[in-house]
Structures are given as C-alpha cells and as structure tokens.
Short mmCIF file of C-alpha atoms in Angstrom, two decimals:
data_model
loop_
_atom_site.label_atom_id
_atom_site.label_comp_id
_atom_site.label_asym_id
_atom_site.label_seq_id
_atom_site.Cartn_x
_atom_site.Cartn_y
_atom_site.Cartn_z
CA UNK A 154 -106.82 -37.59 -11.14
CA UNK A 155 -106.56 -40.81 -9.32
CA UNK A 156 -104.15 -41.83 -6.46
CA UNK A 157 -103.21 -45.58 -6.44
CA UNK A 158 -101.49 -44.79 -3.26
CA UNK A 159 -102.82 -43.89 0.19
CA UNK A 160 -100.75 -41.72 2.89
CA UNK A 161 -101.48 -42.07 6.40
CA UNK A 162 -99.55 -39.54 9.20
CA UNK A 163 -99.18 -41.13 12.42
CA UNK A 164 -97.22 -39.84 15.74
CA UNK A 165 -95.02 -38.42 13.29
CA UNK A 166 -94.59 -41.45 11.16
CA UNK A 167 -95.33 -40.85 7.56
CA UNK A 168 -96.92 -44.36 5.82
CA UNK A 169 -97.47 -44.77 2.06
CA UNK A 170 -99.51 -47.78 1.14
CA UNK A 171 -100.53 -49.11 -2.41
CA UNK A 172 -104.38 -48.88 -2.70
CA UNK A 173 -106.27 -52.09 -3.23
CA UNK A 174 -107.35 -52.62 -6.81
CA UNK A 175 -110.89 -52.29 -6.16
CA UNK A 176 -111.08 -49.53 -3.70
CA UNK A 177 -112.71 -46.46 -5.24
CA UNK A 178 -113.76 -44.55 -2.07
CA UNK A 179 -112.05 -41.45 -1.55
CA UNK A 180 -113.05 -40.33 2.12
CA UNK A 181 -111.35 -37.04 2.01
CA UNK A 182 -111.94 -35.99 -0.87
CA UNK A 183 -113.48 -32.23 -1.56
CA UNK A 184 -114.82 -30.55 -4.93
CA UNK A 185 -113.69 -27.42 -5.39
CA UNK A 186 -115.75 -26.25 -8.30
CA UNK A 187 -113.01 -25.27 -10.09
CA UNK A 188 -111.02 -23.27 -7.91
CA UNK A 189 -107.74 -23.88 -7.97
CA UNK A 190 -107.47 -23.81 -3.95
CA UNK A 191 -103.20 -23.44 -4.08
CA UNK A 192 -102.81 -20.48 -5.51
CA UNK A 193 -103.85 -18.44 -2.74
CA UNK A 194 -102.90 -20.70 -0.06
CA UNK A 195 -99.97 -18.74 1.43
CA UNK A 196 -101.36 -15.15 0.48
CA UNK A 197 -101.79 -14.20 3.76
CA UNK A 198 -98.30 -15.54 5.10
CA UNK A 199 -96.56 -13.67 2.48
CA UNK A 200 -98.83 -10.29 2.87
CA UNK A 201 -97.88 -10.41 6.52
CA UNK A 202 -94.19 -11.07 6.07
CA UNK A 203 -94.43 -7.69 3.41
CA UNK A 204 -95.94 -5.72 5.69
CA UNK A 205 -93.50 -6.89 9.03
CA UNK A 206 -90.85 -5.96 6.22
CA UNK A 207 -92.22 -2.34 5.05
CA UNK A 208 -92.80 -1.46 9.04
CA UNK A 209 -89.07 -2.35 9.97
CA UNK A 210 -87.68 -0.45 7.03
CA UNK A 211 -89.42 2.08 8.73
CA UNK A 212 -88.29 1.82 11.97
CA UNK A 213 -84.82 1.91 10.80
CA UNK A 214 -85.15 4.74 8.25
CA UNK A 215 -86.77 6.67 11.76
CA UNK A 216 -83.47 5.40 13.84
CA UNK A 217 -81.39 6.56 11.35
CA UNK A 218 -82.46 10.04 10.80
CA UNK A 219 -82.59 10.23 14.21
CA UNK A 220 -79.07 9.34 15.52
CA UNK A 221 -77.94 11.88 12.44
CA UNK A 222 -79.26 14.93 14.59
#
C-alpha cells in the first residue's frame, strides 16, 4: 500500500505533508516477509500486566486469610 502523505515528528510537533507526485522512495520502509509485525506488538505489555495482576490477587488472598486468624 502506498502513502501519498509523509509524517514527520519534531520537538513534539506532529507535521503531515502531501508527497510530491514523483517521489517513490520510501526511506523507512522494512519487508516483513509476511509477518504481520502488530499482532504481537504489545504481548509482552499485556503478559506482564497478567502476571502483576495474578501476584496481587495473591497477596491479598494471603492478607486476607491472614487477618481472619
């Protein structure tokens, strides 16, 4: 696919330019071989935030049963 438009990030300043007509160069462009790469972009966030979440049910099961004795 494409892009007629060109996005440039700045000192926090987002710019979106129209490409030139004749400008076929893609500079940062990457082949991927057929991997879709987003699907397992945030695996490892969400993995992490799971397990943060298993170990403080935990932790509060263990408080629990504790203050009950």
């Amino acid at each position: 696919m494409e892009k007629n438009y060109e996005v440039i990030l700045d000192e926090g300043t987002l710019t979106v330019t129209e490409k030139p007509a004749g400008s076929d160069s893609d500079e940062d462009s990457e082949s991927t071989d057929g991997e879709d790469t987003a699907i397992s972009t945030n695996v490892g966030i969400f993995a992490s935030l799971a397990t943060s979440a298993l170990a403080g049910l935990g932790i509060l099961a263990a408080l629990k049963k504790r203050r009950k004795d």
